[in-house]
Coordinates of C-alpha atoms in Angstrom, one line a residue:
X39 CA 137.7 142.1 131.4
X40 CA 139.5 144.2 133.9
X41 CA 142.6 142.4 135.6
X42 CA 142.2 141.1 139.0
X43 CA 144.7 140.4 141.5
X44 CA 142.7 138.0 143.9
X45 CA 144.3 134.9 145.0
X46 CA 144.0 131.1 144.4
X47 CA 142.6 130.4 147.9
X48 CA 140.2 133.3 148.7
X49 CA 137.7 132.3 146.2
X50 CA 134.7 130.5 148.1
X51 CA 131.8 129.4 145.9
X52 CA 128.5 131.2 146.9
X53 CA 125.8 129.4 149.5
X54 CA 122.7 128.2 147.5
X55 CA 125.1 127.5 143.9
X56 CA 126.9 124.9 142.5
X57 CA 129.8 126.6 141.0
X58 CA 132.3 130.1 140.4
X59 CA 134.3 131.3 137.4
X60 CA 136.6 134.1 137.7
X61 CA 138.9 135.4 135.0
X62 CA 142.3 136.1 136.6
X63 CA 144.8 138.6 135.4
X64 CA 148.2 139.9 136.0
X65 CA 150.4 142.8 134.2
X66 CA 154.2 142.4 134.1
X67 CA 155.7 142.1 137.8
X68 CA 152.2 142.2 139.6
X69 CA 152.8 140.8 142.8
X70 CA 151.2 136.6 142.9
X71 CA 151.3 134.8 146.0
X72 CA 150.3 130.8 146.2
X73 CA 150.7 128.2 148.5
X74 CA 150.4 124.2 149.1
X75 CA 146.7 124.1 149.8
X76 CA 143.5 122.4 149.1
X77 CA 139.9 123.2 148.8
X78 CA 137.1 121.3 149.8
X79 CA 135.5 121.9 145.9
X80 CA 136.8 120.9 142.4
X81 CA 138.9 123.3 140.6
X82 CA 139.8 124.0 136.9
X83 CA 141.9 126.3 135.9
X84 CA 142.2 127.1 132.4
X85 CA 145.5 129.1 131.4
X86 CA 145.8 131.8 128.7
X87 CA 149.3 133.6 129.0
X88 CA 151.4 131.6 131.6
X89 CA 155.1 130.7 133.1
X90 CA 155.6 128.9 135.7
X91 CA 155.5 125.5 137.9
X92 CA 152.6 123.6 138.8
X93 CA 152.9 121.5 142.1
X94 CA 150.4 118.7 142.8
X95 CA 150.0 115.0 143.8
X96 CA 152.7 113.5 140.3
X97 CA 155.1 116.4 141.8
X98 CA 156.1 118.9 139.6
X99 CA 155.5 120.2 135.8
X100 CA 156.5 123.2 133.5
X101 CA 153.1 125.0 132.7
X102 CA 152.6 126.1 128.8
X103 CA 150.1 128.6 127.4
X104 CA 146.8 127.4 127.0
X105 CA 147.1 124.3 129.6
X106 CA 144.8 123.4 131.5
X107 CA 145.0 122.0 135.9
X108 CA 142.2 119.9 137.6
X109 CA 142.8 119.7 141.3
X110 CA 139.7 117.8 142.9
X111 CA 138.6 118.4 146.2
X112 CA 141.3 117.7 149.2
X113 CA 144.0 117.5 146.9
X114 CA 146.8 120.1 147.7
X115 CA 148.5 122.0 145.1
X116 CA 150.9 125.0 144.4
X117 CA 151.9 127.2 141.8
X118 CA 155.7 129.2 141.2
X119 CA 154.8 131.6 138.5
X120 CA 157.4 134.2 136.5
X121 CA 157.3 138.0 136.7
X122 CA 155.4 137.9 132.8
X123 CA 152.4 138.7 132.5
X124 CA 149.6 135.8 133.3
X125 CA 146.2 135.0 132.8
X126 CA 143.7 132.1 133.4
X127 CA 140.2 131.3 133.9
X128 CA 139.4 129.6 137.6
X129 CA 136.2 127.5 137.6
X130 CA 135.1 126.0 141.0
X131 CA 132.7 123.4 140.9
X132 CA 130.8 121.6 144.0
X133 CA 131.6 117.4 143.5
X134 CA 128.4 116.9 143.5
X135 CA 127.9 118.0 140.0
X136 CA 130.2 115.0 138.9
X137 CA 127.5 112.3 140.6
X138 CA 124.6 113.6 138.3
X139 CA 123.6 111.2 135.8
X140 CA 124.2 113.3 132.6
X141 CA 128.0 113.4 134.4
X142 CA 128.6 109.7 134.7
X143 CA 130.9 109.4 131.2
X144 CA 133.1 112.3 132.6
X145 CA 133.1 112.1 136.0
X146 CA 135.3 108.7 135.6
X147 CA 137.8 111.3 133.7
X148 CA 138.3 113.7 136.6
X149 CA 139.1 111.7 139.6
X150 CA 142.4 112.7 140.5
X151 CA 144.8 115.5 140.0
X152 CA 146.0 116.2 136.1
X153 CA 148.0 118.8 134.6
X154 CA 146.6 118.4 131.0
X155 CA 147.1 120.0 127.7
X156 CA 144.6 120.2 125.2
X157 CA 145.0 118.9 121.3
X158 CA 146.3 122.2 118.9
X159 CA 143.1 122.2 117.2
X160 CA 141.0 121.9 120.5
X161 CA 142.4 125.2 122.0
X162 CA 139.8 128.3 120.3
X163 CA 137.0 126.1 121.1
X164 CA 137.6 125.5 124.7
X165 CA 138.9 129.2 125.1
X166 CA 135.5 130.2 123.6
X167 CA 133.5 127.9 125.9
X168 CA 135.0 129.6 128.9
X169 CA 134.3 132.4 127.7
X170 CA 130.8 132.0 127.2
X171 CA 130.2 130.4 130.6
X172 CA 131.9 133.3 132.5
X173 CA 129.6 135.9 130.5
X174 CA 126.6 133.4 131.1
X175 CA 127.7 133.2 135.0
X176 CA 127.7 136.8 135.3
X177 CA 124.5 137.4 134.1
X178 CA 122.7 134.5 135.8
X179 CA 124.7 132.2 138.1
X180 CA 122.3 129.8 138.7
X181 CA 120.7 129.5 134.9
X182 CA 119.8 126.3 132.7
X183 CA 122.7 127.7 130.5
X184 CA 125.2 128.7 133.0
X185 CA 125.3 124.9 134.1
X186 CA 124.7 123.0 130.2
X187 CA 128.2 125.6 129.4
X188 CA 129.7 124.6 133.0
X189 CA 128.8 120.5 131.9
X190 CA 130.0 121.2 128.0
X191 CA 133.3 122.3 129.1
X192 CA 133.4 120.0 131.0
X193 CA 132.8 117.0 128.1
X194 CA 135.2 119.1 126.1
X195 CA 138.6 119.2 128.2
X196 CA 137.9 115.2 129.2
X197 CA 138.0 114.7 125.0
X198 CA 140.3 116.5 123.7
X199 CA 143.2 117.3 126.4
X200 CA 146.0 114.5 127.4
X201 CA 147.6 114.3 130.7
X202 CA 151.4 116.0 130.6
X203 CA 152.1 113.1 133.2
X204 CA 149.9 109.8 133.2
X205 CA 147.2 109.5 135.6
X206 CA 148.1 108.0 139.1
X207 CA 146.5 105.3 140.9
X208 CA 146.2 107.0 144.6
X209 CA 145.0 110.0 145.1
X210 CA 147.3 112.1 147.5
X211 CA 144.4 111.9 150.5
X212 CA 144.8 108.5 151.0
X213 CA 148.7 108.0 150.9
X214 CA 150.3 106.7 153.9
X215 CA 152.1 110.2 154.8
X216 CA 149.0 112.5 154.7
X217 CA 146.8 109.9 156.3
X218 CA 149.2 110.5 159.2
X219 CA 148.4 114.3 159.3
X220 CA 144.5 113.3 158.7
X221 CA 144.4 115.2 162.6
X222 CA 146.0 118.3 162.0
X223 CA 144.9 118.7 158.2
X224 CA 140.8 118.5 159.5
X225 CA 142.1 121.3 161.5
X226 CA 143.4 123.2 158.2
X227 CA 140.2 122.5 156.9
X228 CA 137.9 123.2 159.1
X229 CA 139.2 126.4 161.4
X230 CA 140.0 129.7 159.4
X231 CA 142.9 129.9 162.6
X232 CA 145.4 126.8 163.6
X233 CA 147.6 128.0 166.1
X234 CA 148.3 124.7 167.5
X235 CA 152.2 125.0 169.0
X236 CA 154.2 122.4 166.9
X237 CA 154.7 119.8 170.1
X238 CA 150.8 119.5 170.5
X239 CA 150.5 119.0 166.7
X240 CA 152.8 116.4 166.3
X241 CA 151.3 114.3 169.8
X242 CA 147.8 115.1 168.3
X243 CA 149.4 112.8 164.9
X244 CA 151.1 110.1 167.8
X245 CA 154.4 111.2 166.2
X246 CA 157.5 112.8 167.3
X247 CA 157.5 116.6 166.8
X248 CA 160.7 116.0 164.2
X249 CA 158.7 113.3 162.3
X250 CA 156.1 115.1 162.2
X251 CA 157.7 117.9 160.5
X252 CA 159.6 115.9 157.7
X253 CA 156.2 114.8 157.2
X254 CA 154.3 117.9 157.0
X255 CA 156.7 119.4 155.0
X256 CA 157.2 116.5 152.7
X257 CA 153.7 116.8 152.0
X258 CA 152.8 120.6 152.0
X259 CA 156.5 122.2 150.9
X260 CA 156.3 124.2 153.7
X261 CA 157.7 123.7 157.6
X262 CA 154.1 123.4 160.1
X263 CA 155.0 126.8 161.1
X264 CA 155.2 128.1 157.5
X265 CA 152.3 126.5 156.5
X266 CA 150.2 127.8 159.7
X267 CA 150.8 131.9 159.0
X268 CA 150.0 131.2 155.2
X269 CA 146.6 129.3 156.1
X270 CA 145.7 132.0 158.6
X271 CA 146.5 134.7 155.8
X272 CA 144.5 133.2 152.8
X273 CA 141.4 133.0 155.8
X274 CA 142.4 136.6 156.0
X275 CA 142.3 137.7 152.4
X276 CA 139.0 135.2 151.9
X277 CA 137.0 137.6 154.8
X278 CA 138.7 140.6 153.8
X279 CA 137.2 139.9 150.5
X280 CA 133.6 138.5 151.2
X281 CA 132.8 140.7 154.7
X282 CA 132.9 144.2 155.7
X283 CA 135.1 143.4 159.3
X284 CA 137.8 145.9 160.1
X285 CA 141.4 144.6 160.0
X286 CA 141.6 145.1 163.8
X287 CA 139.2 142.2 163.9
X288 CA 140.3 140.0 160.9
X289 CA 143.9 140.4 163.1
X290 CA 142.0 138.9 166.5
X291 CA 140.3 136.4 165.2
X292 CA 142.9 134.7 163.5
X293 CA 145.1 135.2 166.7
X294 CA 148.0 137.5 165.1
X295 CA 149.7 139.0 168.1
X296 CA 148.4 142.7 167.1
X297 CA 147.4 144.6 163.8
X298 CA 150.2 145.5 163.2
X299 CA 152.0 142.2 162.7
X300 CA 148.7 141.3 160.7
X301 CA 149.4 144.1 158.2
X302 CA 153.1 143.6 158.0
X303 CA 152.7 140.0 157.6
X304 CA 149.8 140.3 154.6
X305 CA 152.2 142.5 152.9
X306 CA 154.9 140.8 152.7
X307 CA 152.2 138.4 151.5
X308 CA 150.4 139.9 149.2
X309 CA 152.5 142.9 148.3
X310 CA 149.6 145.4 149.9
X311 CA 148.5 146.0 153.0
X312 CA 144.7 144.3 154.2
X313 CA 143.2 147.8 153.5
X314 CA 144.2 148.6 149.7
X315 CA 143.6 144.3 149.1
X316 CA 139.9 144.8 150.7
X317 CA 139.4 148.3 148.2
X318 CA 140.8 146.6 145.4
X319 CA 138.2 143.8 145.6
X320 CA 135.4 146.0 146.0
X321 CA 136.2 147.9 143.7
X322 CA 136.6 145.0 141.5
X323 CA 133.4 143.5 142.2
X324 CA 131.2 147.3 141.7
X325 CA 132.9 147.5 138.5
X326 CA 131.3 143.9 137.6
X327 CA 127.7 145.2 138.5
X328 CA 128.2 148.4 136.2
X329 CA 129.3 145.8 133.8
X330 CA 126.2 143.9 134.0
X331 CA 123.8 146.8 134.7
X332 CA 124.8 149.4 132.2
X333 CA 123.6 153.1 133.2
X334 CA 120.8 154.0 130.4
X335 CA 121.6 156.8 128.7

């Protein structure tokens, strides 16, 4: 599998299917870049090779290799990885898929955020199971296989992984603090831009601007004005990766002040500049075509 360097964030599951695995890669010193953020899909992430912090709804926990994060929809999260090389498989999955029937036994196991670790003897099997769903993915999305896999992993991490902390009894959406940001945070989820001015955002909560940002950052880790560049950066990276617009019109849209503070601030970002992060996941995705469609000889 050939390393890719595309972000937590970006990754939007297709129109017309019901889930996305990608296999995630990075060499010694490869430039990552995370943020406190949620999606409006489930998400597992299956480690190989990893260092780090994960950040989620218990608060913070030391990753190991081979563990294994479940984030469900809404729920914000963050990572704080080490310069060593990393790797993990991310699987996306609409919630929908938990309310089928053949899902009920499960679907009670992943209702909130866990940070879990499988059972020694449990790790080769649910490496291989990833495995085989990513090849089965990429050769037929939508297939009777591609979701029996998706469902059997599934059934497989709710047996045989434990929780590294035990399971809470509120899920972060409905805590008192980020109800009180339930205003601004439909904004987060529903505009690729927020450029609300901090006063308006705080007023649009009923509190005081300086209540309103111990709250926000309390909840997200980052200041409102932090947290607003980020968001408008990972929209950024998500079109530069799944359109063909120019940057000049990635930087309007989002409502950078020019192009040029755009690039500088993706950079600094992302450690390259909107053009080489676009090439790179074109590249990335051609190379999976020749992948699947070998050239006859």
């Amino acid at each position: 599998m050939k390393p890719s360097n595309i972000y937590c964030e970006p990754f939007c599951i297709q129109k017309g299917f019901n889930f996305e695995v990608h296999h995630v890669v990075y060499n010694q010193g490869d430039p990552y870049s995370c943020f406190m953020h949620f999606h409006e899909v489930h998400e597992l992430i299956v480690f190989q090779d990893i260092e780090g912090a994960f950040f989620y709804n218990q608060g913070e926990s030391t990753l190991n290799d081979s563990d294994i994060v479940f984030t469900p929809a809404l729920e914000t999260h963050d990572f704080e990885l080490s310069e060593r090389p990393k790797s993990w498989y991310i699987i996306q999955f609409l919630p929908s898929l938990l309310e089928e029937p053949d899902m009920a036994t499960v679907g009670s196991f992943f209702q909130y955020g866990m940070h879990l670790r499988p059972n020694q003897k449990a790790i080769p099997d649910i490496k291989q199971l990833v495995q085989w769903l990513l090849k089965s993915y990429q050769e037929s999305p939508q297939s009777e296989k591609s979701q029996w896999l998706l469902k059997l992993l599934l059934y497989w991490v709710a047996d045989a992984t434990y929780p590294v902390k035990p399971p809470h009894t509120l899920p972060i959406q409905r805590t008192v603090g980020y109800e009180r940001l339930m205003p601004v945070i439909n904004l987060f989820r529903h505009s690729r831009s927020v450029s609300l001015p901090l006063k308006e955002a705080a007023a649009k909560c009923n509190l005081s601007p300086s209540y309103f940002s111990r709250l926000f950052k309390s909840v997200f880790r980052y200041s409102y004005t932090e947290y607003s560049i980020r968001h408008r950066l990972y929209s950024a990276a998500r079109m530069l990766s799944q359109s063909r617009l120019s940057v000049t019109n990635i930087a309007y849209e989002l409502d950078f002040s020019s192009p040029s503070h755009f690039i500088a601030l993706f950079k600094q970002q992302f450690g390259v500049t909107p053009k080489k992060y676009q090439g790179k996941v074109t590249d990335l995705a051609l190379a999976d075509v020749e992948e699947q469609s070998p050239a006859e000889s």
